[in-house]
XYZ file of C-alpha atoms in Angstrom:
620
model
C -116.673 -101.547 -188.728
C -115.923 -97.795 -187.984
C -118.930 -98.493 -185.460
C -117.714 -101.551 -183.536
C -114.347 -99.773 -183.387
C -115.723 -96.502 -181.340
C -118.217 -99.123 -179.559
C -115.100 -100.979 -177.987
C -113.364 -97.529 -177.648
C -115.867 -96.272 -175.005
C -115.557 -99.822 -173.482
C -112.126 -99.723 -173.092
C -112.506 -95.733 -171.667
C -115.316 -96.872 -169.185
C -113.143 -99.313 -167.843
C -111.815 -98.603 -164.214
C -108.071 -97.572 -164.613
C -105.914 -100.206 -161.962
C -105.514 -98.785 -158.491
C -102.068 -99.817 -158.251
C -99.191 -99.598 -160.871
C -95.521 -101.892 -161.230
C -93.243 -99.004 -160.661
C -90.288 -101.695 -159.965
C -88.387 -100.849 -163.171
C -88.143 -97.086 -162.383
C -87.678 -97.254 -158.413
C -83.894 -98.080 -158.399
C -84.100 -101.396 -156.562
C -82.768 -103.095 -158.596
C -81.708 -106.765 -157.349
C -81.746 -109.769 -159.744
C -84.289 -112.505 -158.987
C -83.148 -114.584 -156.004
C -83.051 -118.604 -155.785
C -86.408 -119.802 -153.804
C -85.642 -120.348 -150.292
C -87.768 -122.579 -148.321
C -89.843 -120.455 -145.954
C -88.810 -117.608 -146.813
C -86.057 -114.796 -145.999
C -87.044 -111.909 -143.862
C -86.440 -107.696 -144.899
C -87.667 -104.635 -143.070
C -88.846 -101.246 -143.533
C -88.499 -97.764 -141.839
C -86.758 -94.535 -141.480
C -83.760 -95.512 -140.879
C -81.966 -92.093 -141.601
C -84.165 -89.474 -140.353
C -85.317 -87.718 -142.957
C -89.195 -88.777 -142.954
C -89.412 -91.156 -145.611
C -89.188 -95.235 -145.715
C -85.895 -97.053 -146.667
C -85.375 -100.705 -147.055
C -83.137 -103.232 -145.891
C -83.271 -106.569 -147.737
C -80.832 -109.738 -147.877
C -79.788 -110.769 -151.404
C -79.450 -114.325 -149.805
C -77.420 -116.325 -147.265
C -73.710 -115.427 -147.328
C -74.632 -112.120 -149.577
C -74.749 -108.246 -148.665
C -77.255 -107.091 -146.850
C -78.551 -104.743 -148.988
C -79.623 -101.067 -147.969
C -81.937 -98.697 -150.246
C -81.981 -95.474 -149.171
C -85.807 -93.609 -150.035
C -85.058 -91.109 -152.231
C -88.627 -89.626 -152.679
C -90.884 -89.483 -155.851
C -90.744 -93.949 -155.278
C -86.881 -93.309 -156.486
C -84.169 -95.482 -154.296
C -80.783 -95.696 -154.001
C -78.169 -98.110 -152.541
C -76.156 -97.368 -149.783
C -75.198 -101.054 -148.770
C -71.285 -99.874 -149.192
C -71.933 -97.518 -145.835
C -74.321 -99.236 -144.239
C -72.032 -101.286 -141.794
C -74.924 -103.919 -141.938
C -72.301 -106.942 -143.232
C -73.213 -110.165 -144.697
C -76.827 -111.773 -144.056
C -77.006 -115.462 -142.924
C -80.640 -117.641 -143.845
C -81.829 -114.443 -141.971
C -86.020 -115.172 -141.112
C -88.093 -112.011 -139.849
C -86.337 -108.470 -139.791
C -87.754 -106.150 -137.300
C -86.822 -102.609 -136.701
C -87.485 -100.927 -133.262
C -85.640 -98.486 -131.224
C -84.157 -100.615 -128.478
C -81.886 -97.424 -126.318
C -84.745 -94.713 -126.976
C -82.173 -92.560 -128.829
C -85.130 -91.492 -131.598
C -83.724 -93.403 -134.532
C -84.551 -97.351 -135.646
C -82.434 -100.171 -134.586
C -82.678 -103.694 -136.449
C -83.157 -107.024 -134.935
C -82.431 -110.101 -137.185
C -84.025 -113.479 -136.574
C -81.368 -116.280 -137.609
C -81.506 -119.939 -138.889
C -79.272 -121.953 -136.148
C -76.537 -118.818 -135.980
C -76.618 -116.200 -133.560
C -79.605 -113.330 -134.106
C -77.903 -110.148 -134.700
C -78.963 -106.643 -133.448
C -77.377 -103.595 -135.336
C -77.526 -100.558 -133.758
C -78.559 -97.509 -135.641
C -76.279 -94.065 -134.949
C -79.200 -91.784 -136.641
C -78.060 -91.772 -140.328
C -78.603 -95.205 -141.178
C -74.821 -96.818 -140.419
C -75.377 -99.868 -137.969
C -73.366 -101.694 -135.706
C -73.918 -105.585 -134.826
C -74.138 -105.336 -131.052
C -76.449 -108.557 -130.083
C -73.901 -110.468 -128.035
C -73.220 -107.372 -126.280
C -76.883 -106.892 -125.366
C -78.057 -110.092 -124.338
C -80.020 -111.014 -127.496
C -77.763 -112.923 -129.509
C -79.971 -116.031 -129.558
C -78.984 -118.996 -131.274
C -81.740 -121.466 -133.013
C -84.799 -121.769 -135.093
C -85.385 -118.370 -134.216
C -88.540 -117.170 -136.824
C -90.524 -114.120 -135.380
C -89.292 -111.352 -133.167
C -91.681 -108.152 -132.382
C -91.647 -105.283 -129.700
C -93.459 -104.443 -127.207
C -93.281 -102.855 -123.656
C -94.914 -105.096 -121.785
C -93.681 -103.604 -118.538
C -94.891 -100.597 -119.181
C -91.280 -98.722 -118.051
C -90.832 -96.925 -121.389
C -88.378 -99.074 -123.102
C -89.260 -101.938 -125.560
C -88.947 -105.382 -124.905
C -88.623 -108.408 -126.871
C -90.361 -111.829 -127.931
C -88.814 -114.339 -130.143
C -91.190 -117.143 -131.617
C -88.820 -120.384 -131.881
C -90.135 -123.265 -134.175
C -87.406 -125.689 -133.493
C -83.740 -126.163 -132.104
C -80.887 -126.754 -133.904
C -81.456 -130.519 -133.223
C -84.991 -130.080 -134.371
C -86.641 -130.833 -131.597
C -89.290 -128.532 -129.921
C -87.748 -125.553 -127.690
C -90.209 -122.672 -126.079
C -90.223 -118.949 -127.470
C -88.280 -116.296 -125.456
C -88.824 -113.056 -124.127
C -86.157 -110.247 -123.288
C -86.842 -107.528 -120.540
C -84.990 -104.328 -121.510
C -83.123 -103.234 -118.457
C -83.943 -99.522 -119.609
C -80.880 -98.612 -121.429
C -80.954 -100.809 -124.467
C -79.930 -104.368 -122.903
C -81.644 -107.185 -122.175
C -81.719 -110.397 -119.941
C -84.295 -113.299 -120.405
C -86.927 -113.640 -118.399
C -89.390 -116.407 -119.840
C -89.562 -119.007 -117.250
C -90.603 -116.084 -115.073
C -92.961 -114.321 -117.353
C -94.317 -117.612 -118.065
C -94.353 -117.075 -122.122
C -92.358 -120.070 -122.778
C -94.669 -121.210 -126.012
C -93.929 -124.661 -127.372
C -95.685 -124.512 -130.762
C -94.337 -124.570 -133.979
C -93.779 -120.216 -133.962
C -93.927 -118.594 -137.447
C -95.331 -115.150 -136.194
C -95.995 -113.490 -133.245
C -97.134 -110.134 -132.248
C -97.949 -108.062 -128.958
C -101.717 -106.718 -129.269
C -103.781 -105.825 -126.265
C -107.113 -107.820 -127.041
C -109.083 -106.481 -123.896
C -107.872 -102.947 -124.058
C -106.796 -102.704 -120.261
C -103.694 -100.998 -121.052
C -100.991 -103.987 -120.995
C -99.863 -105.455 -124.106
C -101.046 -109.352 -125.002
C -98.768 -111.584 -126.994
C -100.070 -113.292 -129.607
C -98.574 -116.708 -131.741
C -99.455 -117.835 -134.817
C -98.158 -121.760 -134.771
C -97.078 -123.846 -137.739
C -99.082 -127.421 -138.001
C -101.397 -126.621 -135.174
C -103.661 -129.723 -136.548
C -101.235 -132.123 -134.808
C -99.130 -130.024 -133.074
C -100.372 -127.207 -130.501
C -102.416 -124.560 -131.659
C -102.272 -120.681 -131.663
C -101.814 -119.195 -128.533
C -102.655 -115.992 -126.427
C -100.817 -115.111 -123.713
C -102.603 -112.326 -121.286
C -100.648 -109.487 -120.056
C -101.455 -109.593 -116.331
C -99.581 -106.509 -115.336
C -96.958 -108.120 -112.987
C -94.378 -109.125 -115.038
C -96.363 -112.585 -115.394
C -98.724 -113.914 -118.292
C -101.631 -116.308 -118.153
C -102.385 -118.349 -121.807
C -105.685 -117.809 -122.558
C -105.953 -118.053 -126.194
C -108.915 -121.376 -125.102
C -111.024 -118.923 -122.774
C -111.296 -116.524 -125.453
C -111.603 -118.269 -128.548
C -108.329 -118.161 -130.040
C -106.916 -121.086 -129.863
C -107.447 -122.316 -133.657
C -105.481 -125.304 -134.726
C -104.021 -124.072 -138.525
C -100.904 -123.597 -140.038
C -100.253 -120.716 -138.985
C -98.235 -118.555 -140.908
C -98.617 -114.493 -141.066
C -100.837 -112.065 -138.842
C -101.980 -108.456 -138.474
C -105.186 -106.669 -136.272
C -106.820 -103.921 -136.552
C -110.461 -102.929 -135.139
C -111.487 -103.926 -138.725
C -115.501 -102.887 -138.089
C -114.837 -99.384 -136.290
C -116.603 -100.872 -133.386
C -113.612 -100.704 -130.706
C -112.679 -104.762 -131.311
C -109.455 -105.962 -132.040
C -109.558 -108.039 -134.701
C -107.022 -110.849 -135.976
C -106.366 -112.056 -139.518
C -104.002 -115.311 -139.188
C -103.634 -116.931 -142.984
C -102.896 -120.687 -143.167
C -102.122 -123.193 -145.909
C -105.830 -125.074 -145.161
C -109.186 -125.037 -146.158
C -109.289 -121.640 -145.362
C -107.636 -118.600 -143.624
C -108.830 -117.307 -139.702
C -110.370 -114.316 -139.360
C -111.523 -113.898 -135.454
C -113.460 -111.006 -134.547
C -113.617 -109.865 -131.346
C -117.823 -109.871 -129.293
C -117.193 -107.311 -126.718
C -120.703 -108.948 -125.172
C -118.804 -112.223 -124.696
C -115.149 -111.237 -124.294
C -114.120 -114.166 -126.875
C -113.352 -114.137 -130.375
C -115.862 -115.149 -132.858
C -114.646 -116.927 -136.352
C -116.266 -115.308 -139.203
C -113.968 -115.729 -142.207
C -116.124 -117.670 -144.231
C -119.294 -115.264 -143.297
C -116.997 -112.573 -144.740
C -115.963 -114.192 -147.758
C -112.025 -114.024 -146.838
C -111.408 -117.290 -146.340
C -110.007 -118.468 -149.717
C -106.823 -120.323 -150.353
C -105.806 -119.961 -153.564
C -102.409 -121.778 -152.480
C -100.540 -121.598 -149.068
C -100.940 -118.429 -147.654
C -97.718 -116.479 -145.581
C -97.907 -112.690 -145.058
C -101.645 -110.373 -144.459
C -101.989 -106.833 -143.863
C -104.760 -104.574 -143.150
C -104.828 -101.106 -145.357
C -107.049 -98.659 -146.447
C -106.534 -98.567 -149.878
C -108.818 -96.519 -151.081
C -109.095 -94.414 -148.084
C -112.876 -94.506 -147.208
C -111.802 -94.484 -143.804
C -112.575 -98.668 -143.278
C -109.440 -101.273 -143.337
C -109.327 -103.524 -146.052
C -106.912 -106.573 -146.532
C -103.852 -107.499 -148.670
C -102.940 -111.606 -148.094
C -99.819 -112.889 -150.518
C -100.440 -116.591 -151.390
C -97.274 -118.790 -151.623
C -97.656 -119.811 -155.407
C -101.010 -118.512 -156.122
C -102.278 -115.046 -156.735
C -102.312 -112.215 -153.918
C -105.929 -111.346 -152.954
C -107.301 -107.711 -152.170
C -109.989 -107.941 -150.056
C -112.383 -103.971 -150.002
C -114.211 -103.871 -146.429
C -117.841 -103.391 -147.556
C -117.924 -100.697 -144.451
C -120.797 -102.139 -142.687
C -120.848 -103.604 -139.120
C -119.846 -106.804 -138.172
C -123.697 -107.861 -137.163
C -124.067 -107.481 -140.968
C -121.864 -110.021 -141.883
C -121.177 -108.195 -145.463
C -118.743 -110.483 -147.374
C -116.210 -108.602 -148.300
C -115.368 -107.926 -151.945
C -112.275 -109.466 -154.008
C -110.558 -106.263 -155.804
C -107.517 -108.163 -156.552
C -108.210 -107.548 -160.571
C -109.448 -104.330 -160.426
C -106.584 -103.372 -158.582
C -103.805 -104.870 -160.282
C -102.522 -106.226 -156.650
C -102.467 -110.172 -157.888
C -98.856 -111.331 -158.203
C -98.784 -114.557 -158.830
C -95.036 -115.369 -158.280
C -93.327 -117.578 -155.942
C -93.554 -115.570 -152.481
C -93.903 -115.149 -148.838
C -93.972 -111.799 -147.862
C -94.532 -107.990 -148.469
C -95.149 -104.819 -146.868
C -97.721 -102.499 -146.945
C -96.648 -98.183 -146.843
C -96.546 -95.031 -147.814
C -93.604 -94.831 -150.043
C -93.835 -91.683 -151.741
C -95.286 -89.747 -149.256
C -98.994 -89.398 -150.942
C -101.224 -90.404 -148.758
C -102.147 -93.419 -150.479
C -100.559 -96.855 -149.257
C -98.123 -98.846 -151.755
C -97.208 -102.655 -151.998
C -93.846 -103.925 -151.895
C -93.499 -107.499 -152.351
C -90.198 -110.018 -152.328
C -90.373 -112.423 -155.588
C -88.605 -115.569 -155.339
C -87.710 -117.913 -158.144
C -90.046 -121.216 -158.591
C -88.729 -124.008 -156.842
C -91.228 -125.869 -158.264
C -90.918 -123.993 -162.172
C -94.616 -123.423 -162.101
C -94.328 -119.865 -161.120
C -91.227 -119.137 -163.427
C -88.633 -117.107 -162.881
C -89.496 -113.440 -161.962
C -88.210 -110.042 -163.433
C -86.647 -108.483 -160.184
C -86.561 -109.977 -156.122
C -88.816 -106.991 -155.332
C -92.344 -105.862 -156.782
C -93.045 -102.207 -155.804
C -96.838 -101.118 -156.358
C -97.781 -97.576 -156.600
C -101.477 -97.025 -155.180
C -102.570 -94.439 -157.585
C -106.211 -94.909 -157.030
C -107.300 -93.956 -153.552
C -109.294 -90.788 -153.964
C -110.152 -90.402 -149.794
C -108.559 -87.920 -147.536
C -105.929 -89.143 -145.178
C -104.023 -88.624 -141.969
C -100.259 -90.599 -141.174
C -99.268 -90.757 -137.490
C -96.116 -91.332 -136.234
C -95.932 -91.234 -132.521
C -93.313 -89.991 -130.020
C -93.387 -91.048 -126.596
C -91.459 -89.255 -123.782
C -92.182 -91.430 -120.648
C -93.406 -94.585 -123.112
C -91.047 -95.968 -125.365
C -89.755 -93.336 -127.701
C -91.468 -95.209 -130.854
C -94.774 -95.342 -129.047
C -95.310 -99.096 -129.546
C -98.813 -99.842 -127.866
C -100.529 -96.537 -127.832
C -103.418 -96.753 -129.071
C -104.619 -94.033 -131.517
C -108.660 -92.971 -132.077
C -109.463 -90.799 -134.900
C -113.154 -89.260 -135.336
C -114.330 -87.696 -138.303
C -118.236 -87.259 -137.871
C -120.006 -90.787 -136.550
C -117.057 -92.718 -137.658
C -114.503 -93.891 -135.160
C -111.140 -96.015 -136.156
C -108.915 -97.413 -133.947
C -105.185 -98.338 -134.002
C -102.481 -99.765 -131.918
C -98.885 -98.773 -132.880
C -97.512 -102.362 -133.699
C -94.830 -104.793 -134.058
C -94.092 -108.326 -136.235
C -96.829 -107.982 -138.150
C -97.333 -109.905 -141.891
C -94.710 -112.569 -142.042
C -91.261 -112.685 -141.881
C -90.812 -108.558 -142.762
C -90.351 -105.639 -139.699
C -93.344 -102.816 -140.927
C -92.886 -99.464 -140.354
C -93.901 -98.107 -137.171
C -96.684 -95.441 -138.376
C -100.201 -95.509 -138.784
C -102.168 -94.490 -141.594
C -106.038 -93.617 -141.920
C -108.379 -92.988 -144.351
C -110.721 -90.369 -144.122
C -113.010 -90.572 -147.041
C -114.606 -87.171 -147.814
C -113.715 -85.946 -144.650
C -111.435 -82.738 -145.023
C -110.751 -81.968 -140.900
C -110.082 -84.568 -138.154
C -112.595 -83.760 -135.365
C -110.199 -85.536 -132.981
C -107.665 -87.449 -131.995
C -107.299 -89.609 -129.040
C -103.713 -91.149 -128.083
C -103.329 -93.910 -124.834
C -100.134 -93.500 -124.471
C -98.661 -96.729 -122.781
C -97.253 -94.819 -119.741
C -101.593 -94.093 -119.618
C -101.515 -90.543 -120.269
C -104.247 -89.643 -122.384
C -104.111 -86.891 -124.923
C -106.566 -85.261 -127.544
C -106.129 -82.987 -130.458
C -109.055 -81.511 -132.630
C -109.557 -80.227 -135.350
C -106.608 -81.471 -137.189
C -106.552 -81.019 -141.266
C -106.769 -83.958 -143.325
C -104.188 -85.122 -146.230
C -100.548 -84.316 -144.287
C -98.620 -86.403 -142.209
C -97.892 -85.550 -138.175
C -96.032 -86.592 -135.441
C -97.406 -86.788 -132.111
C -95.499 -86.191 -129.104
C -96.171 -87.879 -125.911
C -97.077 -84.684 -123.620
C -94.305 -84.179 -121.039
C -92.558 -82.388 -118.112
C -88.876 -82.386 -118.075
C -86.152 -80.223 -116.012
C -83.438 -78.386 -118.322
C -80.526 -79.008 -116.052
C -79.650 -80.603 -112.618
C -81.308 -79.701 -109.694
C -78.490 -77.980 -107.399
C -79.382 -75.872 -104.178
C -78.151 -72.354 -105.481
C -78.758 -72.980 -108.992
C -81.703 -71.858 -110.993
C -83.368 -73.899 -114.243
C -86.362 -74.316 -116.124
C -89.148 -76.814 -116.123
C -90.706 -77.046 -119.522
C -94.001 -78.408 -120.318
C -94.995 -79.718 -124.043
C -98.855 -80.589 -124.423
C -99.468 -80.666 -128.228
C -102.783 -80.208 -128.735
C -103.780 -77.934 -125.902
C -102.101 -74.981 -127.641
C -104.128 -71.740 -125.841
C -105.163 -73.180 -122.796
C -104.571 -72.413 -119.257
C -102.203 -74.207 -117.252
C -100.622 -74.890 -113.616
C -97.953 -77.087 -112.596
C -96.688 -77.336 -109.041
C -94.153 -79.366 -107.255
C -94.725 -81.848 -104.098
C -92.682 -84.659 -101.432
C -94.919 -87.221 -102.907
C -97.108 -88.158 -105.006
C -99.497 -90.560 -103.478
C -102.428 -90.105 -102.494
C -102.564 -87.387 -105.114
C -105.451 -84.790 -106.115
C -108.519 -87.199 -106.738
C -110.654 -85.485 -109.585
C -114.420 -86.489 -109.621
C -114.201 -87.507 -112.976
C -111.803 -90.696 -111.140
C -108.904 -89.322 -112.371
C -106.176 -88.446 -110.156
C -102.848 -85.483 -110.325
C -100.210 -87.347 -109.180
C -99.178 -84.978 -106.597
C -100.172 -84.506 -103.003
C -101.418 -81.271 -101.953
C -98.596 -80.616 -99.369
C -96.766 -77.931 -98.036
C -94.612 -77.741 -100.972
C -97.554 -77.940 -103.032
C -99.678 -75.382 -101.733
C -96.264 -73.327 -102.204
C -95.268 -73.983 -105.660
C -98.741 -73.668 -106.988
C -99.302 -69.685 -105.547
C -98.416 -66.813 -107.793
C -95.471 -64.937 -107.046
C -93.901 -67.954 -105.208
C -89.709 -67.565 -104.930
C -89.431 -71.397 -106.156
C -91.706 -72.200 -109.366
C -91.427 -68.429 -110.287
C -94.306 -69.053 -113.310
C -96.876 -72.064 -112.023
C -99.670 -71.242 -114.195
C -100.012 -69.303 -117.354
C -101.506 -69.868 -121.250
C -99.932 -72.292 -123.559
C -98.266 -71.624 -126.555
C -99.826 -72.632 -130.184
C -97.985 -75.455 -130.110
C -98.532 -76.204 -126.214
C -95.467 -75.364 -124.897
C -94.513 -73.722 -121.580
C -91.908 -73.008 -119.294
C -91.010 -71.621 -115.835
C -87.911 -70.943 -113.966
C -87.473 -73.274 -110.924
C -85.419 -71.747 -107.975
C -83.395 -73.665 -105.788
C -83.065 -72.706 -102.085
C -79.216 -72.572 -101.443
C -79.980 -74.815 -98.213
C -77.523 -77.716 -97.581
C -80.218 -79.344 -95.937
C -82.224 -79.645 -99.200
C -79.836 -82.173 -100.396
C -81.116 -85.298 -100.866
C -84.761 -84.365 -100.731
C -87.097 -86.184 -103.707
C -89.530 -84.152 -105.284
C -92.322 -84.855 -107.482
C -93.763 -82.750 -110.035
C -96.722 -82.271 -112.310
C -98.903 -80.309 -114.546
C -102.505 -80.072 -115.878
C -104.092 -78.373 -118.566
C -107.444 -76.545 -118.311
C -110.439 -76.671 -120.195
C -113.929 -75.668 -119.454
C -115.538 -78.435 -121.771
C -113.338 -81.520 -120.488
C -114.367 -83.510 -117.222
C -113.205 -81.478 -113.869
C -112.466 -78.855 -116.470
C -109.131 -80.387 -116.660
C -108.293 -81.551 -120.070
C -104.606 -83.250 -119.562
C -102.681 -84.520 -116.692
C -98.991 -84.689 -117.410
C -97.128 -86.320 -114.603
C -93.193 -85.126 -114.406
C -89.775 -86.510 -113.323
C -88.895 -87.246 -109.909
C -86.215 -85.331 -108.987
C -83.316 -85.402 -106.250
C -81.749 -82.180 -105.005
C -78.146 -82.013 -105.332
């Protein structure tokens, strides 16, 4: 007996601990189960306050508080609804939090069931104000998906709503919202030609063929009968051509949640759509083709344990390839591991769901996937319903939070800052290289289903302990690299940039500072010029947007009266700075000048490493 006993005592010790613990009880969220409501009720998550770490907003239900929890750190929350100024929450659907005036902190959009969508405008600390009707986005329908994007490419974020119905249930077309650049909006979908007429449940910008302008994709309900999802191309003009048929991705499902990621490390952008069917999509993108290829049943990640609503890709365990969470509607989640081999492989991919301790099994349709405590290692939260059906039973709490305590790979978070893009950096795309491996992101928007994810990208590393480098495409297209960046912290990237200190007044003198993070030591020269077409053609193709003029050749010489300090070393951090001189000549008034800067490097193409273009200025 004393020998069986010991036996099943090393079993029991040999046993893999779960990767991911219920941490619910503990967390301070605490929220009584909520009453099932069809479809689903949307929540979000970001930093809403400022202070680096994720809060949540979530509705009770229709006619009830929204409810704030402010991230406390060590996965301890606490609620601030009572100064929150975020009100009462109608039959809200997806949540998604964005900064719509570029003032550095997260705004809210709310998608609304037949009431007007609401925007609430952050002030920094995490007190809102409802401003939709104000700016132009106060919507009023079946409204079910909204997600960010610039698709303009002028540095502030725009909008796409994904419409199933209208309030008299019949069929109206999805809308899209130009931002004027200061935080307002007017529709322009007949003229952008986005006007989708399928049944909308999610919808996300992604830019399929790289070329630098963001793609909108829509995952539509009932697409058997009804029309299928759809891809509308990003043709740089303000205008967008459906292509979703030319490409491949045009599959008729139920289309419910989505996410991408280049889930092979090959450079592809590839889509995970779930569906209440025979199975789930999973299209992978054949850059020898330029279409989509469906290969969820060759992977294994096709199962449909019941209707399935929100995915997410996540390296869970950090070995530096993207795995996949999906939440099933009354059947259990499923944790897919990547098997981290190529796609020409076609590994299936292995269910971890038990192992992991990931597979609630209560009514549900969505969750989100982050860093909640600040460890490198990416939690669950999920939103638990109450069985309409009383198979499912009657949960312990309306949210599940799931502490990944298993990932044992080195990790990097990236938040990015743009200056010219859009101050969140939605659409840059982020490549980080550690040895042969190279993973690729794209900061993103109305991913999963229903929920608003934060806006900051995680990556495993595996053993890696050093990045090698980091490649940002920033949406405004300046590139930037940084190397040799230590693994297991969390950074923010700033968009490199050229800005004036003060107003440019004949008489007056003021700096010009340059920030190029990641060229910290280098050489440098900025110069100023009347235009900057045709610009400085470098043989590698790229061009300095500045023409070598008159004022050029000036502003660019040593010991100039103007730009008193046009070339120098940067600092550490890549800053610099020189004092610009105005001429106290009346007949400078008016002029426009253009400026920019470059950073040197003997290794990079031309030996120029960065181009930073600057402002365009007027002389006062």
């Amino acid at each position: 007996m004393r020998r069986l006993v010991a036996t099943l005592a090393l079993v029991v010790c040999a046993l893999p601990a779960q990767s991911f613990n219920n941490v619910t009880s503990t967390s301070g969220l605490t929220m009584a189960p909520r009453p099932f409501v069809f479809l689903g009720q949307g929540w979000c998550v970001g930093d809403f306050d400022g202070d680096g770490d994720l809060d949540i907003v979530f509705p009770e239900q229709p006619a009830q508080a929204f409810r704030y929890f402010r991230n406390d750190g060590a996965m301890s929350f606490s609620d601030q609804t009572a100064s929150a100024g975020l009100g009462v929450a109608g039959l809200c659907r997806q949540m998604t939090p964005a900064d719509v005036d570029n003032d550095g902190d997260q705004d809210i959009y709310v998608c609304n069931n037949f009431i007007p969508n609401q925007l609430f405008i952050n002030d920094g600390t995490g007190t809102f104000t409802e401003e939709a009707a104000a700016r132009g986005v106060d919507f009023a329908s079946h409204t079910w998906a909204a997600t960010f994007g610039d698709y303009d490419r002028d540095g502030w974020v725009d909008l796409y709503l994904g419409v199933r119905t209208n309030v008299a249930n019949t069929y109206t077309p999805n809308r899209l919202y130009n931002n004027l650049g200061d935080g307002y909006f007017i529709d322009v979908t007949t003229a952008a030609g986005v006007g989708e007429m399928g049944l909308t449940l999610a919808t996300m910008w992604f830019d399929y063929n790289l070329d630098g302008w963001p793609d909108i994709f829509c995952a539509n309900d009932k697409g058997t009968s009804q029309p299928p999802n759809a891809v509308y191309r990003n043709d740089g003009n303000g205008a967008f051509t459906e292509v979703s048929l030319a490409i491949n991705a045009q599959q008729g499902v139920c289309g419910m949640g989505l996410d991408f990621i280049d889930a092979f490390n090959d450079g592809g952008q590839d889509v995970f759509c779930t569906d209440s069917g025979a199975d789930h999509v999973f299209i992978v993108w054949d850059p020898s083709t330029q279409q989509y290829v469906e290969m969820q049943n060759q992977l294994g990640v096709g199962q449909v344990p019941s209707i399935g609503w929100a995915c997410e890709f996540l390296d869970y365990d950090n070995d530096a390839w993207p795995d996949l969470h999906v939440v099933h509607g009354s059947g259990s989640n499923l944790l897919w591991r990547n098997p981290a081999a190529p796609v020409a492989s076609a590994s299936p991919w292995t269910n971890v769901t038990s192992a992991t301790g990931t597979g609630t099994a209560w009514a549900q349709y969505s969750s989100v996937v982050a860093d909640f405590d600040l460890d490198g290692r990416l939690d669950i939260l999920n939103a638990l319903l109450v069985s309409n059906t009383g198979g499912a039973g009657t949960p312990p709490a309306a949210l599940e939070l799931l502490q990944n305590n298993g990932a044992t790979g080195n990790w990097l978070r990236i938040r990015t800052r743009g200056v010219a893009s859009n101050s969140d950096g939605l659409g840059a795309r982020v490549r980080v290289t550690t040895g042969t491996v190279t993973q690729e992101q794209q900061v993103r928007s109305g991913i999963g289903y229903l929920t608003g994810s934060p806006m900051e990208l995680h990556f495993g590393l595996g053993a890696a302990t050093q990045v090698d480098r980091i490649e940002v495409i920033w949406p405004s297209g300046r590139v930037q690299t940084l190397a040799g960046v230590t693994a297991n912290q969390g950074i923010v990237i700033r968009e490199p940039s050229l800005s004036l200190s003060a107003a440019p007044v004949i008489g007056t003198s003021l700096s010009i500072d340059l920030d190029a993070q990641g060229d910290g030591g280098l050489s440098y020269i900025m110069g100023l010029a009347l235009s900057a077409t045709p610009g400085i053609p470098l043989s590698s193709g790229r061009t300095v947007p500045l023409t070598f003029d008159a004022v050029a050749q000036l502003t660019t010489t040593p010991g100039n009266g103007i730009l008193l300090q046009p070339a120098g070393v940067l600092s550490p951090s890549g800053a610099a700075s020189s004092t610009l001189a105005i001429p106290n000549l009346a007949s400078l008034v008016g002029w426009n000048v253009y400026s920019a800067a470059v950073s040197l490097d003997a290794g990079a193409p031309d030996g120029v490493k960065t181009i930073i273009p600057g402002p365009v200025f007027t002389v006062q």
